[in-house]
Short mmCIF file of C-alpha atoms in Angstrom, two decimals:
data_model
loop_
_atom_site.label_atom_id
_atom_site.label_comp_id
_atom_site.label_asym_id
_atom_site.label_seq_id
_atom_site.Cartn_x
_atom_site.Cartn_y
_atom_site.Cartn_z
CA MET A 1 22.46 54.66 12.41
CA ASN A 2 25.54 53.38 10.61
CA VAL A 3 24.36 52.09 7.24
CA ALA A 4 26.28 51.40 4.08
CA PRO A 5 27.26 54.33 1.84
CA ILE A 6 25.19 55.23 -1.19
CA PRO A 7 26.07 52.94 -4.12
CA PRO A 8 28.23 54.73 -6.69
CA GLU A 9 25.71 54.24 -9.52
CA ALA A 10 23.02 56.30 -7.75
CA PRO A 11 22.27 59.43 -9.85
CA ALA A 12 23.08 62.90 -8.55
CA VAL A 13 19.79 64.30 -7.23
CA GLY A 14 19.37 67.30 -4.95
CA PHE A 15 17.94 66.43 -1.53
CA GLY A 16 15.40 69.26 -1.76
CA GLU A 17 14.20 68.01 -5.14
CA ALA A 18 13.87 64.49 -3.74
CA LEU A 19 11.90 65.76 -0.73
CA GLY A 20 9.34 67.31 -3.05
CA VAL A 21 8.95 64.05 -4.95
CA TRP A 22 8.60 61.96 -1.77
CA ALA A 23 5.96 64.38 -0.48
CA ARG A 24 4.07 64.18 -3.77
CA ILE A 25 4.13 60.37 -3.71
CA GLY A 26 2.96 60.37 -0.09
CA VAL A 27 -0.03 62.59 -0.84
CA LEU A 28 -1.05 60.72 -4.01
CA SER A 29 -0.53 57.15 -2.75
CA PHE A 30 -4.16 56.00 -2.79
CA GLY A 31 -5.43 52.60 -3.80
CA GLY A 32 -3.35 50.05 -1.94
CA PRO A 33 0.13 48.63 -2.57
CA THR A 34 -0.38 47.77 -6.24
CA ALA A 35 -1.42 51.32 -7.14
CA GLN A 36 1.31 52.79 -4.91
CA ILE A 37 4.04 50.66 -6.51
CA ALA A 38 2.75 51.64 -9.96
CA LEU A 39 2.89 55.32 -8.95
CA MET A 40 6.48 55.00 -7.73
CA HIS A 41 7.48 53.17 -10.91
CA ARG A 42 6.05 55.94 -13.06
CA VAL A 43 7.72 58.69 -11.06
CA LEU A 44 11.07 57.09 -10.17
CA VAL A 45 11.72 55.02 -13.32
CA ASP A 46 9.76 56.60 -16.18
CA GLU A 47 9.65 60.29 -15.26
CA ARG A 48 12.80 60.89 -13.21
CA GLY A 49 15.09 58.02 -14.19
CA TRP A 50 16.37 57.76 -10.61
CA LEU A 51 16.14 53.95 -10.66
CA SER A 52 16.60 51.61 -13.60
CA GLU A 53 13.87 49.10 -14.45
CA GLN A 54 16.03 46.22 -13.22
CA ARG A 55 16.99 48.03 -10.03
CA PHE A 56 13.35 48.83 -9.28
CA LEU A 57 12.21 45.23 -9.81
CA THR A 58 15.10 43.84 -7.79
CA ALA A 59 14.27 46.17 -4.91
CA LEU A 60 10.58 45.25 -5.14
CA SER A 61 11.40 41.54 -4.94
CA PHE A 62 13.48 42.16 -1.83
CA CYS A 63 10.76 44.22 -0.16
CA MET A 64 8.25 41.45 -0.80
CA LEU A 65 10.48 39.09 1.16
CA LEU A 66 10.21 41.35 4.21
CA PRO A 67 7.43 41.57 6.76
CA GLY A 68 5.46 44.78 6.66
CA PRO A 69 4.13 47.12 3.93
CA GLU A 70 6.21 46.54 0.80
CA ALA A 71 5.29 49.85 -0.87
CA MET A 72 6.49 51.93 2.10
CA GLN A 73 9.67 49.86 2.30
CA LEU A 74 10.25 50.29 -1.43
CA ALA A 75 10.01 54.05 -1.01
CA THR A 76 12.48 53.87 1.89
CA TYR A 77 14.91 51.85 -0.21
CA ALA A 78 14.65 54.30 -3.11
CA GLY A 79 15.38 57.19 -0.75
CA TRP A 80 18.40 55.31 0.62
CA ARG A 81 19.72 54.70 -2.91
CA LEU A 82 19.70 58.45 -3.53
CA HIS A 83 20.75 59.99 -0.22
CA GLY A 84 21.64 57.24 2.24
CA LEU A 85 20.18 57.31 5.73
CA ARG A 86 18.54 60.74 5.55
CA GLY A 87 17.06 59.91 2.16
CA GLY A 88 15.56 56.64 3.40
CA LEU A 89 14.08 58.29 6.47
CA ALA A 90 12.63 61.15 4.44
CA ALA A 91 11.08 58.89 1.78
CA GLY A 92 9.63 56.44 4.30
CA LEU A 93 8.26 59.07 6.68
CA LEU A 94 6.72 61.19 3.92
CA PHE A 95 5.09 58.09 2.48
CA VAL A 96 3.33 57.41 5.80
CA ALA A 97 2.80 60.86 7.37
CA PRO A 98 -0.06 62.31 5.23
CA GLY A 99 -2.24 59.22 5.62
CA ALA A 100 -1.37 58.83 9.30
CA LEU A 101 -2.55 62.35 10.10
CA ILE A 102 -5.79 61.85 8.20
CA VAL A 103 -6.50 58.45 9.75
CA LEU A 104 -5.86 59.91 13.22
CA ALA A 105 -8.47 62.62 12.62
CA LEU A 106 -10.95 60.13 11.18
CA ALA A 107 -10.41 57.68 14.05
CA ALA A 108 -11.08 60.44 16.57
CA ALA A 109 -14.27 61.40 14.72
CA TYR A 110 -15.32 57.76 14.51
CA ALA A 111 -14.75 57.22 18.23
CA ALA A 112 -16.81 60.31 19.02
CA TRP A 113 -19.66 59.92 16.51
CA GLY A 114 -19.35 56.41 15.09
CA GLN A 115 -22.70 55.28 16.46
CA VAL A 116 -24.65 58.17 14.95
CA PRO A 117 -27.21 56.72 12.48
CA LEU A 118 -25.83 58.91 9.69
CA MET A 119 -22.32 57.51 10.21
CA GLU A 120 -23.65 53.96 10.48
CA ALA A 121 -25.40 54.39 7.14
CA LEU A 122 -22.27 55.79 5.50
CA PHE A 123 -20.12 52.93 6.73
CA LEU A 124 -22.67 50.38 5.56
CA GLY A 125 -21.81 51.49 2.03
CA ILE A 126 -18.10 51.59 2.75
CA LYS A 127 -18.15 48.04 4.12
CA ALA A 128 -19.90 46.75 1.00
CA ALA A 129 -17.35 48.45 -1.26
CA VAL A 130 -14.38 47.28 0.83
CA LEU A 131 -15.57 43.69 0.51
CA VAL A 132 -15.46 44.00 -3.28
CA ILE A 133 -12.04 45.65 -3.07
CA VAL A 134 -10.71 42.71 -1.06
CA MET A 135 -12.23 40.28 -3.58
CA GLU A 136 -10.58 42.17 -6.43
CA ALA A 137 -7.25 42.03 -4.59
CA LEU A 138 -7.67 38.27 -4.21
CA VAL A 139 -8.20 37.82 -7.95
CA ARG A 140 -5.32 40.14 -8.87
CA ILE A 141 -2.84 38.53 -6.50
CA SER A 142 -3.94 35.03 -7.50
CA ARG A 143 -3.17 35.71 -11.14
CA ARG A 144 0.32 36.89 -10.27
CA ALA A 145 1.15 34.36 -7.57
CA LEU A 146 -0.35 31.03 -8.65
CA ALA A 147 1.85 29.69 -11.44
CA GLY A 148 1.64 25.94 -11.61
CA ALA A 149 -0.14 23.17 -9.71
CA GLY A 150 2.21 23.39 -6.73
CA ALA A 151 1.26 27.00 -6.06
CA TYR A 152 -2.44 26.13 -6.11
CA VAL A 153 -1.82 23.30 -3.66
CA LEU A 154 0.05 25.63 -1.30
CA ALA A 155 -2.74 28.21 -1.51
CA GLY A 156 -5.36 25.55 -0.80
CA LEU A 157 -3.45 24.14 2.15
CA ALA A 158 -2.96 27.64 3.60
CA PHE A 159 -6.69 28.34 3.29
CA VAL A 160 -7.66 25.05 4.96
CA GLY A 161 -5.08 25.62 7.69
CA ILE A 162 -6.26 29.09 8.68
CA PHE A 163 -10.00 28.90 7.91
CA PHE A 164 -10.88 25.39 9.08
CA LEU A 165 -8.02 24.43 11.42
CA ASP A 166 -7.38 27.87 12.94
CA LEU A 167 -3.60 27.51 12.54
CA PRO A 168 -1.52 30.60 13.38
CA PHE A 169 -0.68 32.76 10.37
CA PRO A 170 3.07 32.92 11.23
CA LEU A 171 3.22 29.10 11.22
CA ILE A 172 1.63 28.99 7.76
CA VAL A 173 4.06 31.58 6.38
CA LEU A 174 7.06 29.84 7.95
CA GLY A 175 6.04 26.45 6.59
CA ALA A 176 5.51 27.82 3.08
CA GLY A 177 8.83 29.67 3.14
CA VAL A 178 10.77 26.60 4.27
CA TRP A 179 9.07 24.48 1.61
CA GLY A 180 9.94 26.96 -1.12
CA PHE A 181 13.50 27.39 0.10
CA LEU A 182 14.23 23.66 0.26
CA GLY A 183 12.62 23.09 -3.12
CA HIS A 184 15.27 25.26 -4.83
CA ARG A 185 18.60 23.71 -3.90
CA ARG A 186 20.51 24.74 -7.00
CA PRO A 187 23.40 27.07 -6.23
CA ALA A 188 22.78 30.71 -7.04
CA ALA A 189 24.12 31.81 -10.42
CA GLY A 190 24.56 35.16 -12.09
CA LEU A 191 24.63 37.20 -8.90
CA LEU A 192 24.79 40.95 -9.36
CA PRO A 193 27.78 42.74 -7.84
CA VAL A 194 27.09 44.45 -4.54
CA PRO A 195 29.17 46.91 -2.55
CA ALA A 196 31.31 45.32 0.12
CA VAL A 197 29.68 45.86 3.50
CA PRO A 198 31.52 44.83 6.67
CA LEU A 199 29.40 42.53 8.82
CA ARG A 200 30.35 44.68 11.80
CA ALA A 201 28.61 47.66 10.21
CA THR A 202 25.50 45.59 9.59
CA ALA A 203 25.55 44.35 13.20
CA ARG A 204 25.74 47.95 14.45
CA THR A 205 22.82 48.91 12.20
CA VAL A 206 20.72 46.02 13.52
CA ALA A 207 21.58 46.75 17.17
CA LEU A 208 20.79 50.44 16.88
CA GLY A 209 17.63 49.78 14.90
CA LEU A 210 16.36 47.30 17.48
CA ALA A 211 17.04 49.78 20.27
CA ILE A 212 15.20 52.59 18.47
CA TRP A 213 12.25 50.29 17.80
CA LEU A 214 11.93 48.43 21.09
CA LEU A 215 13.14 50.74 23.85
CA PRO A 216 10.19 53.17 23.59
CA LEU A 217 7.79 50.21 23.63
CA LEU A 218 9.54 48.72 26.66
CA ALA A 219 9.13 52.11 28.36
CA VAL A 220 5.40 51.92 27.64
CA GLY A 221 5.31 48.48 29.26
CA LEU A 222 7.10 49.77 32.38
CA LEU A 223 4.88 52.85 32.70
CA ALA A 224 1.60 51.02 32.04
CA PRO A 225 2.12 47.34 32.88
CA GLY A 226 -0.80 45.15 31.95
CA GLY A 227 -2.69 48.03 30.33
CA VAL A 228 -4.08 48.31 26.83
CA LEU A 229 -1.06 50.31 25.65
CA THR A 230 1.23 47.47 26.64
CA GLY A 231 -1.09 45.02 24.89
CA LEU A 232 -0.98 47.16 21.75
CA ALA A 233 2.82 47.39 21.92
CA VAL A 234 3.23 43.61 22.22
CA PHE A 235 0.60 42.73 19.61
CA PHE A 236 1.75 45.12 16.91
CA SER A 237 5.44 44.37 17.53
CA LYS A 238 4.66 40.70 16.93
CA LEU A 239 2.62 41.68 13.89
CA ALA A 240 5.57 43.65 12.48
CA VAL A 241 7.78 40.56 12.53
CA VAL A 242 5.45 37.89 11.14
CA THR A 243 3.19 39.66 8.64
CA PHE A 244 4.56 38.73 5.24
CA GLY A 245 2.55 39.15 2.06
CA GLY A 246 1.25 42.72 2.13
CA ALA A 247 -1.57 44.62 3.74
CA TYR A 248 -4.44 42.22 3.00
CA ALA A 249 -2.48 39.30 4.43
CA VAL A 250 -1.76 41.39 7.53
CA LEU A 251 -5.47 42.06 7.92
CA ALA A 252 -6.23 38.36 7.72
CA TYR A 253 -3.99 37.78 10.72
CA MET A 254 -4.85 40.96 12.61
CA ALA A 255 -8.60 41.23 12.17
CA GLN A 256 -9.65 38.04 13.89
CA ASP A 257 -7.20 38.51 16.78
CA VAL A 258 -8.31 42.10 17.36
CA VAL A 259 -12.00 41.12 17.24
CA GLU A 260 -12.07 37.67 18.80
CA GLY A 261 -8.85 37.45 20.80
CA TYR A 262 -8.66 40.87 22.44
CA GLY A 263 -12.19 42.20 21.96
CA TRP A 264 -10.86 45.68 21.13
CA LEU A 265 -13.17 46.13 18.11
CA THR A 266 -16.16 44.42 16.53
CA ALA A 267 -15.99 42.82 13.08
CA GLY A 268 -17.99 45.70 11.65
CA GLU A 269 -15.65 48.27 13.16
CA MET A 270 -12.67 46.39 11.71
CA LEU A 271 -14.22 46.77 8.27
CA ASP A 272 -14.91 50.44 8.98
CA GLY A 273 -11.24 50.90 9.79
CA LEU A 274 -10.21 49.23 6.56
CA GLY A 275 -12.64 51.48 4.71
CA LEU A 276 -11.03 54.56 6.25
CA ALA A 277 -7.57 53.30 5.29
CA GLU A 278 -8.77 52.62 1.74
CA THR A 279 -10.00 56.21 1.34
CA THR A 280 -6.78 57.86 2.54
CA PRO A 281 -3.26 58.03 1.09
CA GLY A 282 -0.48 55.88 2.47
CA PRO A 283 -0.19 52.16 3.22
CA LEU A 284 -3.36 50.24 4.04
CA ILE A 285 -1.68 48.96 7.18
CA LEU A 286 -2.47 52.37 8.67
CA VAL A 287 -5.59 50.56 9.81
CA THR A 288 -3.40 49.58 12.80
CA GLU A 289 -3.51 53.23 13.85
CA PHE A 290 -7.31 53.12 13.78
CA VAL A 291 -7.29 49.97 15.92
CA GLY A 292 -4.81 51.50 18.36
CA TYR A 293 -6.88 54.67 18.76
CA LEU A 294 -10.19 52.89 19.36
CA ALA A 295 -8.68 50.27 21.70
CA ALA A 296 -6.98 52.87 23.91
CA HIS A 297 -9.90 55.30 23.73
CA ARG A 298 -12.24 52.64 25.10
CA HIS A 299 -10.05 50.53 27.36
CA GLY A 300 -7.18 52.85 28.31
CA LEU A 301 -6.78 55.44 31.02
CA PRO A 302 -9.44 58.11 31.44
CA GLY A 303 -8.90 60.93 29.04
CA GLY A 304 -10.81 60.04 25.91
CA TRP A 305 -9.05 61.38 22.86
CA ALA A 306 -5.69 61.71 24.65
CA SER A 307 -5.70 57.99 25.43
CA GLY A 308 -6.70 57.35 21.83
CA VAL A 309 -3.80 59.39 20.50
CA ALA A 310 -1.42 57.44 22.76
CA GLY A 311 -2.80 54.15 21.45
CA ALA A 312 -2.47 55.34 17.85
CA ALA A 313 1.13 56.42 18.49
CA VAL A 314 2.05 53.05 19.99
CA ALA A 315 0.47 51.18 17.06
CA LEU A 316 2.23 53.39 14.50
CA TRP A 317 5.64 53.08 16.18
CA ALA A 318 5.41 49.31 16.59
CA THR A 319 4.24 48.91 12.98
CA PHE A 320 6.59 51.20 11.07
CA ALA A 321 9.80 51.58 13.11
CA PRO A 322 10.98 48.05 12.21
CA CYS A 323 10.40 48.75 8.51
CA PHE A 324 13.34 51.15 8.55
CA LEU A 325 15.45 48.54 10.33
CA TRP A 326 14.75 45.89 7.67
CA ILE A 327 15.67 48.27 4.85
CA PHE A 328 18.76 49.89 6.35
CA ALA A 329 20.18 46.52 7.41
CA GLY A 330 19.35 44.69 4.20
CA ALA A 331 19.64 47.36 1.49
CA PRO A 332 23.39 46.82 0.87
CA TYR A 333 22.67 43.15 0.11
CA VAL A 334 19.57 43.58 -2.06
CA ASP A 335 21.09 42.50 -5.37
CA ARG A 336 22.69 39.33 -4.04
CA LEU A 337 19.68 38.27 -1.95
CA SER A 338 17.22 38.81 -4.78
CA ALA A 339 19.39 36.80 -7.20
CA ASP A 340 19.45 33.72 -4.95
CA PRO A 341 17.05 31.12 -6.43
CA ARG A 342 16.40 29.61 -3.00
CA LEU A 343 15.11 32.91 -1.66
CA ARG A 344 13.09 33.44 -4.81
CA GLY A 345 11.59 30.01 -4.20
CA ALA A 346 10.75 30.94 -0.61
CA LEU A 347 9.13 34.17 -1.80
CA ALA A 348 7.06 32.35 -4.42
CA ALA A 349 5.84 29.80 -1.86
CA ILE A 350 4.98 32.50 0.69
CA THR A 351 3.11 34.47 -1.95
CA ALA A 352 1.10 31.38 -2.93
CA ALA A 353 0.22 30.70 0.71
CA VAL A 354 -0.81 34.33 1.12
CA VAL A 355 -3.47 33.79 -1.58
CA GLY A 356 -5.08 31.17 0.65
CA VAL A 357 -4.85 33.53 3.63
CA ILE A 358 -6.53 36.34 1.67
CA LEU A 359 -9.29 33.93 0.61
CA ASN A 360 -9.86 33.26 4.31
CA LEU A 361 -10.03 37.02 4.96
CA THR A 362 -12.47 37.49 2.08
CA LEU A 363 -14.88 34.81 3.30
CA TRP A 364 -14.62 35.98 6.91
CA PHE A 365 -15.39 39.58 5.94
CA ALA A 366 -18.20 38.52 3.57
CA LEU A 367 -19.96 36.52 6.27
CA HIS A 368 -19.79 39.38 8.76
CA VAL A 369 -20.86 42.01 6.22
CA PHE A 370 -23.76 40.15 4.59
CA PHE A 371 -25.16 38.60 7.77
CA ALA A 372 -25.93 40.25 11.10
CA GLU A 373 -25.35 37.02 13.02
CA VAL A 374 -22.51 34.54 12.40
CA ALA A 375 -21.81 31.70 14.82
CA GLU A 376 -18.47 29.95 15.33
CA VAL A 377 -18.89 26.19 15.64
CA ARG A 378 -16.20 23.71 16.65
CA ALA A 379 -16.22 20.10 15.47
CA GLY A 380 -13.12 18.42 16.82
CA PRO A 381 -10.12 20.14 15.26
CA LEU A 382 -12.32 21.92 12.73
CA ARG A 383 -13.70 25.44 13.08
CA LEU A 384 -16.75 26.44 11.05
CA TRP A 385 -18.49 29.79 10.57
CA LEU A 386 -22.27 29.40 10.22
CA PRO A 387 -24.36 32.46 9.32
CA ASP A 388 -27.99 32.87 10.27
CA LEU A 389 -29.56 33.05 6.80
CA ALA A 390 -32.52 35.02 8.15
CA THR A 391 -30.18 37.92 9.01
CA LEU A 392 -29.01 38.49 5.41
CA ASP A 393 -28.85 42.26 4.74
CA LEU A 394 -30.20 42.84 1.23
CA ARG A 395 -28.98 46.44 1.30
CA VAL A 396 -25.39 45.22 1.53
CA VAL A 397 -25.98 42.75 -1.30
CA ALA A 398 -27.23 45.57 -3.53
CA LEU A 399 -24.42 47.96 -2.57
CA ALA A 400 -21.79 45.27 -3.09
CA GLY A 401 -23.29 44.54 -6.52
CA VAL A 402 -23.03 48.19 -7.54
CA SER A 403 -19.47 48.37 -6.19
CA ALA A 404 -18.49 45.26 -8.13
CA LEU A 405 -19.93 46.72 -11.34
CA LEU A 406 -18.03 49.99 -10.91
CA LEU A 407 -14.72 48.51 -9.72
CA LEU A 408 -14.49 45.33 -11.78
CA GLY A 409 -16.66 46.19 -14.77
CA ARG A 410 -16.04 49.92 -15.22
CA HIS A 411 -12.58 49.98 -13.59
CA TRP A 412 -13.34 53.01 -11.46
CA SER A 413 -10.81 54.16 -8.88
CA ILE A 414 -11.14 52.89 -5.32
CA PRO A 415 -11.93 56.33 -3.80
CA ALA A 416 -14.66 56.86 -6.42
CA VAL A 417 -16.25 53.47 -5.74
CA LEU A 418 -16.17 54.09 -1.99
CA ALA A 419 -17.76 57.51 -2.47
CA VAL A 420 -20.57 56.13 -4.64
CA SER A 421 -21.30 53.20 -2.33
CA GLY A 422 -21.27 55.46 0.72
CA GLY A 423 -23.53 57.97 -1.02
CA LEU A 424 -26.03 55.28 -2.03
CA ALA A 425 -26.08 53.98 1.54
CA LEU A 426 -26.88 57.48 2.78
CA GLY A 427 -29.68 57.64 0.21
CA LEU A 428 -31.15 54.37 1.47
CA TRP A 429 -30.97 55.70 5.03
CA ALA A 430 -32.68 58.95 4.06
CA ALA A 431 -35.43 56.94 2.36
CA GLY A 432 -35.98 55.01 5.58
CA LEU A 433 -34.59 51.71 4.27
#
């Protein structure tokens, strides 16, 4: 792939040394995008000095403008800054690979033994903890994103649009981005210098990146037309283009389509998948691999685990291949794009709308975790979710309370909270509750 040369200010770092650091980050990247970005900042800025503070923040702002997992794309950009194409590939792949291998093994085990009472009890605790984790993410992102009355209005409109009116997530993101862009019409000032990049080189990068991303998925469609693998390829390719705002925003769009639109998983299984992704290193969007495995394992060709592996591979490729395209095509322009006030306005508006989308996800998950039966009711253009109050699971209420105390009150790590909640759920099961 013909991408721009390494900027001259990149420090001299041996490729072998960088590989060791990327592998270390990939193995230790627990806790979601916020924790992963903090880890990279500590290693790349504070410990190694490979990126300056300003360069790191500029790159982070750019990655937040892109669809897909911003932490993985930030790692890819940092690798590109140091060693060009091979550095970006190495950093991005090593960020994803450890978690992808673990999630694949866990998805296979879940597909084989997920209905065993012991596993059901364990995941009862994981679901309760994950709900608190999502709530904590909502609070954290709200504090960062909602600055001013306009941001609160955008968040509220996004919530009403997706929760009550069932508007498509891409439409909400597009509308917020256009609003933010048009609201900042002042010409950009104080742009940072960027290396000159011929548009022809960028066009070649985009063309080659699109071919690498889409041709294997088109081959899947030709070999298995109308099958679940083709459905996974189309769905996750669309997801890769429209999912702005990080992993939790992606889940808000993905979860309800996977459960209600395609019927590949149940709501409880979707939460189980998120719980698995929370307990493993790598981006939380690896939950797409879990979805791909279970969907193909159940609805694909005969072959059990082999079909599941194929589904996981399709989901991974469709999710992560375009991330490299976005970075390699846009990296040479990062400084100028991030300095443009109109794009900063679009990013701020999208981020505010994402808060409303995550609130929708939080309520949707809460209803399906706390209550065994939740009915969807339509009243004209409105959609309402009505739980059967008699099906409230008091075990989940108690486990969620403990998880909230540990995560929000005691500030325990996410893996520790998940372990405690899962262990308590196993204890309740052993006691016959």
